[in-house]
PDB file of C-alpha atoms in Angstrom:
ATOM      1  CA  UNK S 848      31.544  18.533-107.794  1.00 52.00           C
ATOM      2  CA  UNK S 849      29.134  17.746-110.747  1.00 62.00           C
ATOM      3  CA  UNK S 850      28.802  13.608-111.495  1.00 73.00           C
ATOM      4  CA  UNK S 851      27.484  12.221-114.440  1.00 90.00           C
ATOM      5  CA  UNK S 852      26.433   8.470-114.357  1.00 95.00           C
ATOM      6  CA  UNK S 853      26.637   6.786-117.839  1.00 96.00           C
ATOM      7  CA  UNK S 854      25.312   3.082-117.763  1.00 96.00           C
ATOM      8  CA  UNK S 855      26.050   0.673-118.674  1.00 96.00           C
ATOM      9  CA  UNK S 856      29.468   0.194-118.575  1.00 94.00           C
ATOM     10  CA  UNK S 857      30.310  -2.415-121.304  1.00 94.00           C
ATOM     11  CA  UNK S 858      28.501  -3.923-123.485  1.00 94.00           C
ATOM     12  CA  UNK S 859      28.165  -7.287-125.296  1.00 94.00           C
ATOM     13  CA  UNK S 860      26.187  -7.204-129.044  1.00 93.00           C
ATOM     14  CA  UNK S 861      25.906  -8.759-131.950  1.00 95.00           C
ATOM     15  CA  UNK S 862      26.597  -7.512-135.301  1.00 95.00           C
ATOM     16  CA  UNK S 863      22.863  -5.330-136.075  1.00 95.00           C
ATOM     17  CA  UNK S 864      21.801  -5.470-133.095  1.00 96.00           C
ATOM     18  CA  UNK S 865      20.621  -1.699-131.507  1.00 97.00           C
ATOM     19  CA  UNK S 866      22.159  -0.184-128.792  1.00 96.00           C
ATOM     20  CA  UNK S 867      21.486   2.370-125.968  1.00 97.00           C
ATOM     21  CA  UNK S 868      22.956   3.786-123.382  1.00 97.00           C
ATOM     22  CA  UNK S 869      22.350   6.909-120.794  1.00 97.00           C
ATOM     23  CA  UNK S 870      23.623   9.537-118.582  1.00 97.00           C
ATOM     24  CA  UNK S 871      21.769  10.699-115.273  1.00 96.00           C
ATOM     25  CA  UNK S 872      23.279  13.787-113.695  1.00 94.00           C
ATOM     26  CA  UNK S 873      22.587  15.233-109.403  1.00 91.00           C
ATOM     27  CA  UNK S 874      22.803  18.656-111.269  1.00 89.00           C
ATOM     28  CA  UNK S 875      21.461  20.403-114.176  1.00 92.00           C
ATOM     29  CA  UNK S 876      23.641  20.994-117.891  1.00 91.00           C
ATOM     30  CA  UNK S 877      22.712  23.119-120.757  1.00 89.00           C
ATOM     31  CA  UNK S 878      24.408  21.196-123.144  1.00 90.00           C
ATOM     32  CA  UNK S 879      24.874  17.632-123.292  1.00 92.00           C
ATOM     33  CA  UNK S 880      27.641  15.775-125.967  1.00 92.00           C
ATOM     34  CA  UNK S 881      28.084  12.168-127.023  1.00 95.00           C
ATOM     35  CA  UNK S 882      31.807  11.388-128.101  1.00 94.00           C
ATOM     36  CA  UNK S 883      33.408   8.012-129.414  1.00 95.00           C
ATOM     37  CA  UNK S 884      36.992   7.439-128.606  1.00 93.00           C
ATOM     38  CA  UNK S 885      39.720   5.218-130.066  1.00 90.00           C
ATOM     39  CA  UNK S 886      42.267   3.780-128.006  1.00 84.00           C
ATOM     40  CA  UNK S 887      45.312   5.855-128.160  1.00 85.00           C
ATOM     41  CA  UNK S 888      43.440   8.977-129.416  1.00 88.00           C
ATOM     42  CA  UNK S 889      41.125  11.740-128.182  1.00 90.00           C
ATOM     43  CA  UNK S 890      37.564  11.871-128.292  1.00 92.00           C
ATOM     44  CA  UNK S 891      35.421  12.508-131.441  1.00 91.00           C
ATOM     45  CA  UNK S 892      32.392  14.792-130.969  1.00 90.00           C
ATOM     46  CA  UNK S 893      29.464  12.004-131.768  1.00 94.00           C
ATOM     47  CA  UNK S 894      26.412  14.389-131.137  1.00 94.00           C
ATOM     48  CA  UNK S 895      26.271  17.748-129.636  1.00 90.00           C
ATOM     49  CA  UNK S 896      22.286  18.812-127.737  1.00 92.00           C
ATOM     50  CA  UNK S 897      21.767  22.373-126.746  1.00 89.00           C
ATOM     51  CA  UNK S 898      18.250  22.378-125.802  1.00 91.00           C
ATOM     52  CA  UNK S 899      16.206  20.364-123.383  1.00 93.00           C
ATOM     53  CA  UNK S 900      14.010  17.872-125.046  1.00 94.00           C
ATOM     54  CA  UNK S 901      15.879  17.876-128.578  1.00 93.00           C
ATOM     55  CA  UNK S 902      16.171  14.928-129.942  1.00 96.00           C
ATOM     56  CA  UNK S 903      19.070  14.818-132.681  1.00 95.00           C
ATOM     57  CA  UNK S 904      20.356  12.446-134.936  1.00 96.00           C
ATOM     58  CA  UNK S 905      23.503  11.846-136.900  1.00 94.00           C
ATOM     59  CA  UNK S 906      22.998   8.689-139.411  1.00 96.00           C
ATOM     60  CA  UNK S 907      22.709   5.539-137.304  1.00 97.00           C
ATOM     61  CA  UNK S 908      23.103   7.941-134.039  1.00 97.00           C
ATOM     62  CA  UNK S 909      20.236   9.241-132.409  1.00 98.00           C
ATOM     63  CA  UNK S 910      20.318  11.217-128.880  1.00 97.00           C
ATOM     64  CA  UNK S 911      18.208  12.528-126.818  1.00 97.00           C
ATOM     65  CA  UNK S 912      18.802  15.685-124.453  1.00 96.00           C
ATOM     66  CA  UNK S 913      16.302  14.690-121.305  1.00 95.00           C
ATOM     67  CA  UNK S 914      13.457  17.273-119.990  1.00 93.00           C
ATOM     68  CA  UNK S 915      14.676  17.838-116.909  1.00 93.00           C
ATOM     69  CA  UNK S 916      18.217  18.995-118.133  1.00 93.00           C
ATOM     70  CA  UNK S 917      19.725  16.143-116.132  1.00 94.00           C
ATOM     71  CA  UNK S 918      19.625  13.103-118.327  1.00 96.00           C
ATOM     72  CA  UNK S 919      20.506  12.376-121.952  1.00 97.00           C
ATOM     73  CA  UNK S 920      20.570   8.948-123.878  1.00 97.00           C
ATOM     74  CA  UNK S 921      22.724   7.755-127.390  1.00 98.00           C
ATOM     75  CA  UNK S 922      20.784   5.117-129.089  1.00 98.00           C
ATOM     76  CA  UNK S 923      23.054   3.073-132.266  1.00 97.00           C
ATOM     77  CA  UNK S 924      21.073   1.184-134.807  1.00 97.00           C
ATOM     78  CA  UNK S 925      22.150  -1.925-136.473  1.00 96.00           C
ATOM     79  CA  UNK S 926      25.238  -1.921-135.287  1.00 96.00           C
ATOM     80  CA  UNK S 927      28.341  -2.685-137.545  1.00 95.00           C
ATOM     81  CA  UNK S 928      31.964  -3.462-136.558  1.00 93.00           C
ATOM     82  CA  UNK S 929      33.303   0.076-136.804  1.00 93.00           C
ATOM     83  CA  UNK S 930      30.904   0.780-133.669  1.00 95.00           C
ATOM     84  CA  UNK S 931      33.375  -0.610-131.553  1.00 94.00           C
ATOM     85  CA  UNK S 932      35.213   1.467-128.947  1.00 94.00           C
ATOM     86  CA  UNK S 933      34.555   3.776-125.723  1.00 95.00           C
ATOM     87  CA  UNK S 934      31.616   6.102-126.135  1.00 96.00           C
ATOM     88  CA  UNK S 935      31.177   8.976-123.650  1.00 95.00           C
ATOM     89  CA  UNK S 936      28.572  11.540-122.367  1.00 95.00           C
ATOM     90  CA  UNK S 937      29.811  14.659-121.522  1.00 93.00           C
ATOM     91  CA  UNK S 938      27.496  18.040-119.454  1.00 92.00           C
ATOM     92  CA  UNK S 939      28.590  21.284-120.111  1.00 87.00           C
ATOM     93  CA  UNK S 940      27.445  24.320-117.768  1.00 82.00           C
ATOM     94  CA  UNK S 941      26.946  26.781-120.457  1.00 71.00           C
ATOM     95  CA  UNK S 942      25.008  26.878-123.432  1.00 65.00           C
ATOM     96  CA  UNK S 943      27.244  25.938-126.247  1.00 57.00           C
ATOM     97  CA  UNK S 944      29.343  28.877-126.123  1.00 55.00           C
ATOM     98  CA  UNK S 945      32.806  27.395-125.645  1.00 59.00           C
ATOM     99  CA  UNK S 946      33.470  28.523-122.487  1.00 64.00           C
ATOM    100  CA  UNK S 947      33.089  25.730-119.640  1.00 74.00           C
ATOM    101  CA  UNK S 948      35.135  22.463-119.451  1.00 82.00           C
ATOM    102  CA  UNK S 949      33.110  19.181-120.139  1.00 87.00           C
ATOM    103  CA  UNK S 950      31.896  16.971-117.158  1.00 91.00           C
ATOM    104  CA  UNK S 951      32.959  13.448-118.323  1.00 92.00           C
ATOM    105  CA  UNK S 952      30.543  10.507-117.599  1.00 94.00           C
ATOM    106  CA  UNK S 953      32.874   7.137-117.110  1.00 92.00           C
ATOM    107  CA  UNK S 954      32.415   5.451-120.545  1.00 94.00           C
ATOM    108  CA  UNK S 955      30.688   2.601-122.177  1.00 96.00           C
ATOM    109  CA  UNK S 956      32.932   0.182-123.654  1.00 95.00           C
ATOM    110  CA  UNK S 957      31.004  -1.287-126.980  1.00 95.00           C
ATOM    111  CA  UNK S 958      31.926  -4.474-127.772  1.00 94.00           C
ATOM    112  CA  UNK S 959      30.535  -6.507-130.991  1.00 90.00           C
ATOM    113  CA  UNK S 960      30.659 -10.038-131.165  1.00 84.00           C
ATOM    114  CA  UNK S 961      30.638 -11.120-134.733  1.00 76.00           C
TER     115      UNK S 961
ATOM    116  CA  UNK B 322      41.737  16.894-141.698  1.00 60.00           C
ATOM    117  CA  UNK B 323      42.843  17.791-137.399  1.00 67.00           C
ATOM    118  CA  UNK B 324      41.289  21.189-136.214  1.00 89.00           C
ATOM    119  CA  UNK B 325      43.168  20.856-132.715  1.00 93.00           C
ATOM    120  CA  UNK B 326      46.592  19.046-133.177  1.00 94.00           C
ATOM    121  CA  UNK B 327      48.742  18.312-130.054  1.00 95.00           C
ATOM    122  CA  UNK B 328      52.453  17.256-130.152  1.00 96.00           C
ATOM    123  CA  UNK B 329      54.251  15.422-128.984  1.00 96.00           C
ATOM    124  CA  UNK B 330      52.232  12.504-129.005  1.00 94.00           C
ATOM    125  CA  UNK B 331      53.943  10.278-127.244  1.00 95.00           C
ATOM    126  CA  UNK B 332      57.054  11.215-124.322  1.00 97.00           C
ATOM    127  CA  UNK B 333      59.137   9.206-122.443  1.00 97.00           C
ATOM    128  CA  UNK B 334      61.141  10.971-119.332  1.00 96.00           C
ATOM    129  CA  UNK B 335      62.831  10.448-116.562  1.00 96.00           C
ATOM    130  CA  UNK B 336      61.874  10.731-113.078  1.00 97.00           C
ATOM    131  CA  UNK B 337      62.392  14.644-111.777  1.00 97.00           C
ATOM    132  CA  UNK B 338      62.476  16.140-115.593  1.00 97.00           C
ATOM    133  CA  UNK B 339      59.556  18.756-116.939  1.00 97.00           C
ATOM    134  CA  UNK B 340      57.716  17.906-120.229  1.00 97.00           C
ATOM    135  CA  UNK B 341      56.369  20.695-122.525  1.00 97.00           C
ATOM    136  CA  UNK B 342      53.163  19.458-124.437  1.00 97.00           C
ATOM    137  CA  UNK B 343      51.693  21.575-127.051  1.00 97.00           C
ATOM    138  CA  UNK B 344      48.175  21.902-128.120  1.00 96.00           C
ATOM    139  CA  UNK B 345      47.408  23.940-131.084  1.00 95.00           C
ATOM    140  CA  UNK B 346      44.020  25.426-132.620  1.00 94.00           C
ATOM    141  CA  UNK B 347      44.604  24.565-136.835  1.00 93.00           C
ATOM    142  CA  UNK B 348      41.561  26.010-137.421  1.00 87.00           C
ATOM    143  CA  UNK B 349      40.001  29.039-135.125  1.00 89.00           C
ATOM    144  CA  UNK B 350      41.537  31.427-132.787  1.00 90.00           C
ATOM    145  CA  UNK B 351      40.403  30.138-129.335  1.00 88.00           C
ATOM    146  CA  UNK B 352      40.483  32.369-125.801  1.00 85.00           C
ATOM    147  CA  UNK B 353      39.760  29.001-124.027  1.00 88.00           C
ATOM    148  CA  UNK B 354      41.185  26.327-123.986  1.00 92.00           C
ATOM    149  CA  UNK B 355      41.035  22.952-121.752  1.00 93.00           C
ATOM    150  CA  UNK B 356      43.302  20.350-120.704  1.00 96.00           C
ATOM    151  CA  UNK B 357      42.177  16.830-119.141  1.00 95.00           C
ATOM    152  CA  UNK B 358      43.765  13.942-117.750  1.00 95.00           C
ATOM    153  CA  UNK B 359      42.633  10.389-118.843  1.00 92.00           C
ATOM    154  CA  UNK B 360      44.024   7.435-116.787  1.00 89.00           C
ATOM    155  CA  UNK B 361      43.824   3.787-118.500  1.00 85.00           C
ATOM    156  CA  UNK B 362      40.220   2.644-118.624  1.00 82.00           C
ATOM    157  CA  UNK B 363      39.066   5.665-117.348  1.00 86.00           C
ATOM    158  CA  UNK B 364      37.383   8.659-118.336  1.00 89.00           C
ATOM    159  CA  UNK B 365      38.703  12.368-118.766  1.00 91.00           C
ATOM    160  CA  UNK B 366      39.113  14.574-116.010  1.00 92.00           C
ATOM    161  CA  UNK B 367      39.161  18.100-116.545  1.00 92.00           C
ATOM    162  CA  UNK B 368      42.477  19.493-114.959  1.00 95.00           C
ATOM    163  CA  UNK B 369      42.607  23.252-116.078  1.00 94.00           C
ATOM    164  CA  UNK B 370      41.175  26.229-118.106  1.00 91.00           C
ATOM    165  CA  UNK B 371      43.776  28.076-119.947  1.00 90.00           C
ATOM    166  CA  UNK B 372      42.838  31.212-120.687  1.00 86.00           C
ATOM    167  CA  UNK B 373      44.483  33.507-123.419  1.00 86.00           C
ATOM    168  CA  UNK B 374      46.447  36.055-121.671  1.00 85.00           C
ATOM    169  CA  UNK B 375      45.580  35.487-118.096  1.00 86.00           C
ATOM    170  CA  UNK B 376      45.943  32.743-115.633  1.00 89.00           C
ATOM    171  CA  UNK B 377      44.963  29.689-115.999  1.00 92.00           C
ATOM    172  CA  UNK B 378      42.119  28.661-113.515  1.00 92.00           C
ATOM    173  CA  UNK B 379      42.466  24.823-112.122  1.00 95.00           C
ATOM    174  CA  UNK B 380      40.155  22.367-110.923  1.00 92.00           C
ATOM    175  CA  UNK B 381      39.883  21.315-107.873  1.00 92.00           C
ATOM    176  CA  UNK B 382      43.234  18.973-106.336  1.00 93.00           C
ATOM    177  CA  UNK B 383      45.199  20.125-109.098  1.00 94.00           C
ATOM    178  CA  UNK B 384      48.547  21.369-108.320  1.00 94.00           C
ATOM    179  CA  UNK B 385      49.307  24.505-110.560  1.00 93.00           C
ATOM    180  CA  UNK B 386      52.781  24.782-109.719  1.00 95.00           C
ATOM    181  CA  UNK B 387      53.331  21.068-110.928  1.00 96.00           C
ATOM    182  CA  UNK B 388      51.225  21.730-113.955  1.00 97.00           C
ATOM    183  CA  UNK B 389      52.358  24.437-115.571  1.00 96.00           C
ATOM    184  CA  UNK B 390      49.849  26.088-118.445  1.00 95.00           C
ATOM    185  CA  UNK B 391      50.522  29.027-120.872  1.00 92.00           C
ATOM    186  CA  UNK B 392      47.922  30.286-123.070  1.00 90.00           C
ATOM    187  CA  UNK B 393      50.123  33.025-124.538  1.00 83.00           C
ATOM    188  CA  UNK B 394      48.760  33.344-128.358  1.00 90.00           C
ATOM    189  CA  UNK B 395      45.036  32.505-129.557  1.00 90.00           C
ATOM    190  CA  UNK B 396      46.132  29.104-131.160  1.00 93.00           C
ATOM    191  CA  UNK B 397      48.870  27.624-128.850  1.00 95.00           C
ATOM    192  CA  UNK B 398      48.413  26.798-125.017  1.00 95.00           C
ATOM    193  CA  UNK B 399      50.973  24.404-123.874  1.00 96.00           C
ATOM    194  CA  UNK B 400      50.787  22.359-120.607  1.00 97.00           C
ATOM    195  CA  UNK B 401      54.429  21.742-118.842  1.00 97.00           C
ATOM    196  CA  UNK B 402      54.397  19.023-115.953  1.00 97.00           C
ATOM    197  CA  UNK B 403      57.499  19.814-113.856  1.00 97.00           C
ATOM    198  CA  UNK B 404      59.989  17.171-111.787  1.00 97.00           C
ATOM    199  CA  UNK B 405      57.752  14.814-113.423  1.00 97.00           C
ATOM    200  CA  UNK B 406      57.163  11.494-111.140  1.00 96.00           C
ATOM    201  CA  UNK B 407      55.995   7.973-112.134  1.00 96.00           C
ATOM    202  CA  UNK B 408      52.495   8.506-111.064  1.00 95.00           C
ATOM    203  CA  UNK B 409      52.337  11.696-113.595  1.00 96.00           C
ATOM    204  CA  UNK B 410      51.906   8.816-116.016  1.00 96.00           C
ATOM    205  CA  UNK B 411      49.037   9.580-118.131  1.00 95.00           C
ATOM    206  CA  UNK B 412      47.182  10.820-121.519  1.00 95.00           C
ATOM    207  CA  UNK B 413      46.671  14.301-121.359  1.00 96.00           C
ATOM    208  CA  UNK B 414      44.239  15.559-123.716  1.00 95.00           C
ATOM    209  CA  UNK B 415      43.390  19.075-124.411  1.00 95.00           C
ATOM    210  CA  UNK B 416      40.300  20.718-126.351  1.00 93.00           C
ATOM    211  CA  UNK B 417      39.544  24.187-127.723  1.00 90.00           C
ATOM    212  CA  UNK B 418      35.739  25.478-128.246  1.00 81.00           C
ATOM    213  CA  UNK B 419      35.053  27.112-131.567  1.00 79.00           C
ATOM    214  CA  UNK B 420      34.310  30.901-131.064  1.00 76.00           C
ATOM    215  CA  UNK B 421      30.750  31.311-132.397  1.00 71.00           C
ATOM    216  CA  UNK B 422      29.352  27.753-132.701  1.00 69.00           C
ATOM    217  CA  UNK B 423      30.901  26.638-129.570  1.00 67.00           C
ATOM    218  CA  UNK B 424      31.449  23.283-131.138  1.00 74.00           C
ATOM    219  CA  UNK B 425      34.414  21.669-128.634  1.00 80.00           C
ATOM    220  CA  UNK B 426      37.149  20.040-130.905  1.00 88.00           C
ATOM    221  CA  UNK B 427      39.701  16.994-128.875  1.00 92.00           C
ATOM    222  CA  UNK B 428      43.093  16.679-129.420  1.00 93.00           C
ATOM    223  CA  UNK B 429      45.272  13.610-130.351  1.00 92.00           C
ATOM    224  CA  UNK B 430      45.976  13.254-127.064  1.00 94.00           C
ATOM    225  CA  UNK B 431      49.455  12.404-125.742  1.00 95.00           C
ATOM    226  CA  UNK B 432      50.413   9.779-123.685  1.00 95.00           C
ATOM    227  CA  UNK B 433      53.286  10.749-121.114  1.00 96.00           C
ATOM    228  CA  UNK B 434      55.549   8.022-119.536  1.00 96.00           C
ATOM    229  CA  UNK B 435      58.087   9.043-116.724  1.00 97.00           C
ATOM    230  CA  UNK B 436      59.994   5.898-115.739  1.00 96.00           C
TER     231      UNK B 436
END
């Protein structure tokens, strides 16, 4: 089946400092989706990209959906304490219309060092 | 405010029971749904589709007869895991896709303990 590589796998920051982190995928997704999840709690929809090459932000969020429909990046700026927590790509097959499951990279684990 | 709710949120059973978990659509009428399996420190596995009114189609290495899914109304599709064992131990999650934007909404989650 489809695997999506999300690196890397914890991080270590300081307070402000930016972060990024990526997903590489052996196959090809029409969408790509950023979520942030809470321990103890499902995932919150971070950033949703439907179209290859869009770059999209949300605030202090900015993705990236790659060229090649097999790669997509989250990039944080100044990072604050909220930040903290499990952030995770996800591919989807189909094009945003509801109707595929979500291929799960493993998580990055955000950690920020005051 | 929650536009997929799932209950119960957290269950504690006994070896050989079932569990019924619910996961309901606040907000849309969904004809898909999706269930996934998290284990600690790990990331979510898709288990099952659970289609309104039809079967439910699993993933691969999923047992459908242990994991029992009924889609039978556009808002509820509930996930039953039968003679639950120990290593059935997990957080289930599901997630419903909003009909025209497509926009894919998480549940609470709940975490399932079978001592």
């Amino acid at each position: 089946g489809q695997q999506l590589n999300q690196s890397p796998q914890s991080m270590f920051i300081q307070e402000g400092e930016d972060v990024s982190m990526n997903c590489t995928s052996s196959s090809i997704f029409n969408t790509w989706l950023w979520y942030k999840q809470d321990p103890g709690e499902g995932p919150v929809l971070l950033i949703a990209l439907y179209k290859a090459g869009e770059l999209t932000s949300n605030g202090r969020l900015t993705a990236q959906f790659g060229t090649t429909r097999k790669d997509s990046f989250l990039n944080i700026s100044a990072s604050i304490p909220s930040d903290v927590g499990i952030y995770f790509c996800a591919g989807q097959l189909g094009s945003g219309g509801g109707a595929d499951g979500l291929t799960f990279g493993k998580g990055t684990h955000l950690i920020i060092q005051p | 405010g929650a536009v997929v709710s799932q209950h119960p949120s957290r269950v504690i059973c006994k070896s050989g029971t079932s569990v019924k978990i619910e996961c309901r659509s606040l907000d849309f009428q969904a004809t898909t749904m999706f269930w996934y399996r998290q284990f600690p420190k790990k990331s979510l596995m898709l288990m099952a589709t659970s289609n309104e009114g039809s079967k439910a189609t699993y993933e691969q290495g999923v047992e459908k007869d242990k994991f029992l899914i009924n889609h039978a109304s556009l808002t509820l599709s509930t996930l039953t895991v039968t003679s639950a064992h120990p290593e059935d131990s997990s957080f289930y999650i599901c997630s419903a896709g909003r009909p025209n934007t497509g926009e894919l909404f998480f549940g609470e989650g709940s975490r399932l303990t079978v001592l």
